[in-house]
PDB file of C-alpha atoms in Angstrom:
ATOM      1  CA  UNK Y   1       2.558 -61.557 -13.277  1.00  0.00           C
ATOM      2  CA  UNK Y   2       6.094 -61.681 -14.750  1.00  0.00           C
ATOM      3  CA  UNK Y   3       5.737 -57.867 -15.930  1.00  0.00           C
ATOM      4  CA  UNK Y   4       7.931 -56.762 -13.433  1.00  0.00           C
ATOM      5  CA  UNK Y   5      11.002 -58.516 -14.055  1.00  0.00           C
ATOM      6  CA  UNK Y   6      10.090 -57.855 -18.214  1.00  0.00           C
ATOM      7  CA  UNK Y   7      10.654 -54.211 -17.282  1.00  0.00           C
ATOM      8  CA  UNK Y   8      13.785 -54.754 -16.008  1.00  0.00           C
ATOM      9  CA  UNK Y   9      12.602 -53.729 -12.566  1.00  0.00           C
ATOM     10  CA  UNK Y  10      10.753 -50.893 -13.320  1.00  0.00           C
ATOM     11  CA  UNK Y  11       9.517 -48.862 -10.008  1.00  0.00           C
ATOM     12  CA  UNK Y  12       6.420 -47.902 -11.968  1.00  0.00           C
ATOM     13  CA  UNK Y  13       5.861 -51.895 -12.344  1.00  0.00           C
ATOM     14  CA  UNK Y  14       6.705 -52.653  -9.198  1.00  0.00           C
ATOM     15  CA  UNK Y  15       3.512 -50.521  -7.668  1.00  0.00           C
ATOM     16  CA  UNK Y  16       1.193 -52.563  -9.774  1.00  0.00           C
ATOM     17  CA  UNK Y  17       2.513 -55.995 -10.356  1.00  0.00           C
ATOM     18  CA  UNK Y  18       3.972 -58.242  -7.831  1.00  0.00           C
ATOM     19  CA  UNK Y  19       8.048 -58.121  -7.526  1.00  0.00           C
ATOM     20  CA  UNK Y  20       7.912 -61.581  -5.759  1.00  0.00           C
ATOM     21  CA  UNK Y  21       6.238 -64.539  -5.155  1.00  0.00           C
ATOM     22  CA  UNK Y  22       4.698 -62.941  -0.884  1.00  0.00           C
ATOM     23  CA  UNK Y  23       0.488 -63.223  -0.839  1.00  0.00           C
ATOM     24  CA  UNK Y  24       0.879 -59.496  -0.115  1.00  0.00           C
ATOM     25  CA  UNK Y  25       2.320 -59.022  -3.607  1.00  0.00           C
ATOM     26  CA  UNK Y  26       0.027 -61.406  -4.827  1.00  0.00           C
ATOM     27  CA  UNK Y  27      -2.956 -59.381  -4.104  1.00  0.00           C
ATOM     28  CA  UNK Y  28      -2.627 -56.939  -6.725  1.00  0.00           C
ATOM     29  CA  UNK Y  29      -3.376 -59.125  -9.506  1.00  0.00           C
ATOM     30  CA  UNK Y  30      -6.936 -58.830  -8.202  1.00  0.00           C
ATOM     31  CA  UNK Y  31      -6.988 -55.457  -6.814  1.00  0.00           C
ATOM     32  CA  UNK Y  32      -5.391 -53.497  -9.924  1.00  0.00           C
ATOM     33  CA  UNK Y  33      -7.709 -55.826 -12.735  1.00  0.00           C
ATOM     34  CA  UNK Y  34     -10.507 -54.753 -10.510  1.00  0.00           C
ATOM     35  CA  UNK Y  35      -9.940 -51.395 -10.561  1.00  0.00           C
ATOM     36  CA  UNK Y  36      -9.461 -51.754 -14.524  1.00  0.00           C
ATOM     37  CA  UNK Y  37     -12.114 -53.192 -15.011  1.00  0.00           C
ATOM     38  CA  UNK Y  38     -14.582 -50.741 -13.270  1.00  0.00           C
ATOM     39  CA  UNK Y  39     -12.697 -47.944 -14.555  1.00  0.00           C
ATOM     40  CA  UNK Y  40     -13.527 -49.496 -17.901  1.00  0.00           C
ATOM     41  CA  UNK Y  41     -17.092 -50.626 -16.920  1.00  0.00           C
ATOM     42  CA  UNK Y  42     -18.266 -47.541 -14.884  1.00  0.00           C
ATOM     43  CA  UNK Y  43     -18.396 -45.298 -17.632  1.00  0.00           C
ATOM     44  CA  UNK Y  44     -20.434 -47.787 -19.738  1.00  0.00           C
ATOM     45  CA  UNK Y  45     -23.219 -48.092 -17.262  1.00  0.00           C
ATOM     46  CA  UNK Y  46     -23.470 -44.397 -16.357  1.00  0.00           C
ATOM     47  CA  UNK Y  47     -24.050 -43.257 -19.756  1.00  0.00           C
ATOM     48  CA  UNK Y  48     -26.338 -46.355 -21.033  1.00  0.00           C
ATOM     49  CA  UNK Y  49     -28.535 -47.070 -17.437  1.00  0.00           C
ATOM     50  CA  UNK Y  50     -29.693 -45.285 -15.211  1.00  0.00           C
ATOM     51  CA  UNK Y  51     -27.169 -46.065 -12.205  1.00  0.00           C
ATOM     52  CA  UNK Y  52     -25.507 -43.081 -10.040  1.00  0.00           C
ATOM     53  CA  UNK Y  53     -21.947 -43.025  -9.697  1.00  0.00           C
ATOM     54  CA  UNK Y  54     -21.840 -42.902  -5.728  1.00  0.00           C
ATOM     55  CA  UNK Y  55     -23.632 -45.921  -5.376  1.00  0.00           C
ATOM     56  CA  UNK Y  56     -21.283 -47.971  -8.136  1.00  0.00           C
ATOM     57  CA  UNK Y  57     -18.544 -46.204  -6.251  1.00  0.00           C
ATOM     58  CA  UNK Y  58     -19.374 -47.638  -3.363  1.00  0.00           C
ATOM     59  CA  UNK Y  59     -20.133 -50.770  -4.498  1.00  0.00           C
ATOM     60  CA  UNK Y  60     -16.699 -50.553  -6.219  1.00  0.00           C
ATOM     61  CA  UNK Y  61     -15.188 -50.132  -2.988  1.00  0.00           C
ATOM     62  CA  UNK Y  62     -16.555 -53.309  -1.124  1.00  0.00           C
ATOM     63  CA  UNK Y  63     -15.310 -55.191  -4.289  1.00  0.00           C
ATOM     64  CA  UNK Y  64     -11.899 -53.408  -3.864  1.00  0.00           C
ATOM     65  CA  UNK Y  65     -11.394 -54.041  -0.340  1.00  0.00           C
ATOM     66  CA  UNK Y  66     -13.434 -57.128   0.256  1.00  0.00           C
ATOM     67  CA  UNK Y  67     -11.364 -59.334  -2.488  1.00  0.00           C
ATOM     68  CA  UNK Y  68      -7.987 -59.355  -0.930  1.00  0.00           C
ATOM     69  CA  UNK Y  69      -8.997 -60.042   2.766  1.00  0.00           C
ATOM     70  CA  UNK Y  70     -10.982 -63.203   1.487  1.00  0.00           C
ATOM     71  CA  UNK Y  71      -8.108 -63.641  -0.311  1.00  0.00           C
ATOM     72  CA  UNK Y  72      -5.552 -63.969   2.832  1.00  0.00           C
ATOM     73  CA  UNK Y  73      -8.352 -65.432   4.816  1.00  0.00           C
ATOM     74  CA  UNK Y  74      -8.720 -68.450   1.916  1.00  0.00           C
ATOM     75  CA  UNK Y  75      -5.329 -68.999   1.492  1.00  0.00           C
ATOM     76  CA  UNK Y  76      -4.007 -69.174   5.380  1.00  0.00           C
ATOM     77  CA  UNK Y  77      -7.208 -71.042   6.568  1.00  0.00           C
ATOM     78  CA  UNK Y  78      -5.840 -73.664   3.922  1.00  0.00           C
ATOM     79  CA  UNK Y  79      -2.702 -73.356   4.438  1.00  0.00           C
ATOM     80  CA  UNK Y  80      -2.240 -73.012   7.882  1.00  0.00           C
ATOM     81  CA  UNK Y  81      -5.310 -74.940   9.476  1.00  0.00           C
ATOM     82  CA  UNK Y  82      -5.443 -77.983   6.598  1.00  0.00           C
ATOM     83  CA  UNK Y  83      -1.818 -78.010   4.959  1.00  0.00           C
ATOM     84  CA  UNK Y  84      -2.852 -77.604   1.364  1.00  0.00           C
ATOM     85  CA  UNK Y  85      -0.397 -76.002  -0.725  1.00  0.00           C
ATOM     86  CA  UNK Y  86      -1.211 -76.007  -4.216  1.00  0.00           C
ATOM     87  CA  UNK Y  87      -1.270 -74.117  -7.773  1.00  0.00           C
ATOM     88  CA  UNK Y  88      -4.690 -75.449  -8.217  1.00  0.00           C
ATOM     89  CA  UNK Y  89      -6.217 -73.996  -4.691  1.00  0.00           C
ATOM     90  CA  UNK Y  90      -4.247 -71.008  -5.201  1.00  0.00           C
ATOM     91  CA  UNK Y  91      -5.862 -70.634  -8.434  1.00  0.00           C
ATOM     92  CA  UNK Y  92      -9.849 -71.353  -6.893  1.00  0.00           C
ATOM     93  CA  UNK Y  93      -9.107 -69.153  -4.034  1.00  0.00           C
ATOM     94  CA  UNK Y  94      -8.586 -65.996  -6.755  1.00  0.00           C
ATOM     95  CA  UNK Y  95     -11.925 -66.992  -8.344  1.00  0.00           C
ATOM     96  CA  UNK Y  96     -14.133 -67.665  -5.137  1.00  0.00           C
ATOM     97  CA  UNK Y  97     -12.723 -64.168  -4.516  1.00  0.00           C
ATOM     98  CA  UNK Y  98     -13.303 -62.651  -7.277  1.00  0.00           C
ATOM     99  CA  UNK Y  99     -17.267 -63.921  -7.415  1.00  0.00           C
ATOM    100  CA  UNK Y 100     -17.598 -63.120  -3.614  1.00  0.00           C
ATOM    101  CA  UNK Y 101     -16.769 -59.691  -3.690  1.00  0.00           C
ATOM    102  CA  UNK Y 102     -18.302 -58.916  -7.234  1.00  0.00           C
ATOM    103  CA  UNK Y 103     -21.598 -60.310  -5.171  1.00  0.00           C
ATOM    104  CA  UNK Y 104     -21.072 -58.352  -2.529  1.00  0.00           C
ATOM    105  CA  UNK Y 105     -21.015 -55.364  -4.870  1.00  0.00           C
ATOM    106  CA  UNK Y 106     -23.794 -55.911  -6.120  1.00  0.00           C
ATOM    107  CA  UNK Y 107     -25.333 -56.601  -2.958  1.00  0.00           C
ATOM    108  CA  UNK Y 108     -23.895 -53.606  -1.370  1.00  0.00           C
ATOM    109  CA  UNK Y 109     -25.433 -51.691  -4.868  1.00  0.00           C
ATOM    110  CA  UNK Y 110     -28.940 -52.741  -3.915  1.00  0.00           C
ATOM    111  CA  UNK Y 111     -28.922 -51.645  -0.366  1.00  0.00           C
ATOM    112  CA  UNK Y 112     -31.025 -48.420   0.065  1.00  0.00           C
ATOM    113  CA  UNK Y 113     -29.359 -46.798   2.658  1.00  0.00           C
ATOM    114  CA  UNK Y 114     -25.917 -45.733   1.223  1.00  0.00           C
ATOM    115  CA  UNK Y 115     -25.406 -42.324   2.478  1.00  0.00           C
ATOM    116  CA  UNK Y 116     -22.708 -39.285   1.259  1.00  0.00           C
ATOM    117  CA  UNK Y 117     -20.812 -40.923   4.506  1.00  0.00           C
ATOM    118  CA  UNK Y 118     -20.318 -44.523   2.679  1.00  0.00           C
ATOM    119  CA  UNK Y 119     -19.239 -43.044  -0.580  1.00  0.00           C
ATOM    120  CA  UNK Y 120     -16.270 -41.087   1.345  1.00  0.00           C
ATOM    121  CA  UNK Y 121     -15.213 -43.895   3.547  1.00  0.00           C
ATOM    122  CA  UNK Y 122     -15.174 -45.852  -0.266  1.00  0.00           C
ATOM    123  CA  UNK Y 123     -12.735 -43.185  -1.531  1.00  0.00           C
ATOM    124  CA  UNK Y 124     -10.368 -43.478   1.904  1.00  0.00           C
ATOM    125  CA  UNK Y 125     -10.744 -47.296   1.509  1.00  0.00           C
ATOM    126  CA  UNK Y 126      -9.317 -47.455  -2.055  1.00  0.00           C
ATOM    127  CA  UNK Y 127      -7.077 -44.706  -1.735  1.00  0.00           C
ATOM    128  CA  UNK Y 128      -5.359 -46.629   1.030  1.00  0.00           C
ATOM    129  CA  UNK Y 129      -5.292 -49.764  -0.459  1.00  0.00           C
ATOM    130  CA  UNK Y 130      -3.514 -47.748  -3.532  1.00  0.00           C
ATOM    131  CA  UNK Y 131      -1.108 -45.977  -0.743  1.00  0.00           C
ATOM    132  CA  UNK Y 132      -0.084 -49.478   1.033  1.00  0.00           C
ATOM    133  CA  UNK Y 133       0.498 -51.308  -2.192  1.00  0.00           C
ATOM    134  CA  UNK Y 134       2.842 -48.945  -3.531  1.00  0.00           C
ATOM    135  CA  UNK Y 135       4.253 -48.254   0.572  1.00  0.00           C
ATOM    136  CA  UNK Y 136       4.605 -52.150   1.586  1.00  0.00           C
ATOM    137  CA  UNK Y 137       6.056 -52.708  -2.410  1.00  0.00           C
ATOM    138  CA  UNK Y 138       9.135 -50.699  -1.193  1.00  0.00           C
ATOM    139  CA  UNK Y 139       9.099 -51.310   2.075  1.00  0.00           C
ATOM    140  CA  UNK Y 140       7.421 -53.977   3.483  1.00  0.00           C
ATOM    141  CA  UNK Y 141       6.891 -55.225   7.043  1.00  0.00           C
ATOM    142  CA  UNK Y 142       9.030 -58.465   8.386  1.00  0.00           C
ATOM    143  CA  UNK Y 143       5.482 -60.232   8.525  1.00  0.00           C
ATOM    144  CA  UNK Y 144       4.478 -63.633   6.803  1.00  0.00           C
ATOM    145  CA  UNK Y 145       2.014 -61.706   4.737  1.00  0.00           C
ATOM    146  CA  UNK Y 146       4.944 -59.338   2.921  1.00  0.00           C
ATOM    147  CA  UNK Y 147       7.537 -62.727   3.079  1.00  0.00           C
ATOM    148  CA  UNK Y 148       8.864 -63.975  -0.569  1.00  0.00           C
ATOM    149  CA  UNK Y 149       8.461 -68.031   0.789  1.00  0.00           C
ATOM    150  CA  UNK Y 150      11.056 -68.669  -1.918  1.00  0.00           C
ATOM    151  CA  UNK Y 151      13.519 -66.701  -1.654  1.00  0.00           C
ATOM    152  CA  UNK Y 152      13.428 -66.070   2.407  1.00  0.00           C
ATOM    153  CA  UNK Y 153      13.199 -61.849   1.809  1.00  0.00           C
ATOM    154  CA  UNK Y 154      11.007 -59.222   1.854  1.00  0.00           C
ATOM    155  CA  UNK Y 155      10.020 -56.690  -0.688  1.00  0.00           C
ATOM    156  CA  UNK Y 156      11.892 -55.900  -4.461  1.00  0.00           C
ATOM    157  CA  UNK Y 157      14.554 -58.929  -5.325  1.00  0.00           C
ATOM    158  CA  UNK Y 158      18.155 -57.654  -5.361  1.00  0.00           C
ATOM    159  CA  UNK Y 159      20.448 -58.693  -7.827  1.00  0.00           C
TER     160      UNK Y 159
END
């Protein structure tokens, strides 16, 4: 979380860990572990199963994009509709996440109908995700989602 500011504000830390404390920024330390860790796992279960890499792709994918909307959806639904602000359900909002979209996966794995169409739209999915990350790091949208709540600002602290 804190590699950022260890860097000494490195731009090529900035795209992958959060540069303040917005949900927006928040979101890639479970996008970018995710992406790890099926980068990682991927070529484990290719060469020692028998599983096809369009279908983890895709499953990939729903993991990949499914995660952070839960993630917004979690945290303003409890925040905004029962005024609960806390470490704690900050912390069990990442994990519900986390095991709801790595179900999903796995779900989405199983289906039998995943088609040459699904695997592209996967590839566009992540690739944007990647693209607004790095975009919205540098310059982010005057919207709640992108807002540093402590600070009052928007997008890479300035000395």
């Amino acid at each position: 979380h804190f590699l950022y500011k260890w860097t000494g504000g490195s731009p090529a830390a900035a795209v992958f860990m959060p540069v303040n404390e917005s949900v927006w920024e928040h979101l890639k330390l479970t996008f970018y572990p995710m992406v790890l860790w099926w980068l990682v796992i991927c070529p484990l279960l290719l060469r020692q199963m028998n599983i096809e890499f369009p279908r983890l792709f895709i499953s990939f994918a729903a993991a990949a994009v499914s995660a952070p909307v839960i993630i917004v959806a979690l945290f303003y639904t409890l925040r905004g509709a029962f005024g609960i602000e806390s470490l704690t359900s900050d912390i069990l909002i990442l994990i519900a996440a986390v095991i709801i979209s790595h179900l999903l996966a796995l779900d989405v794995y199983r289906c039998e109908k995943l088609s040459k169409g699904w695997l592209i739209l996967s590839v566009i999915a992540v690739l944007l995700l990647i693209a607004a990350f790095t975009v919205f790091t540098f310059t982010p949208p005057h919207l709640p989602l992108f807002l540093d709540t402590p600070t009052g600002t928007y997008g890479i602290p300035h000395p």
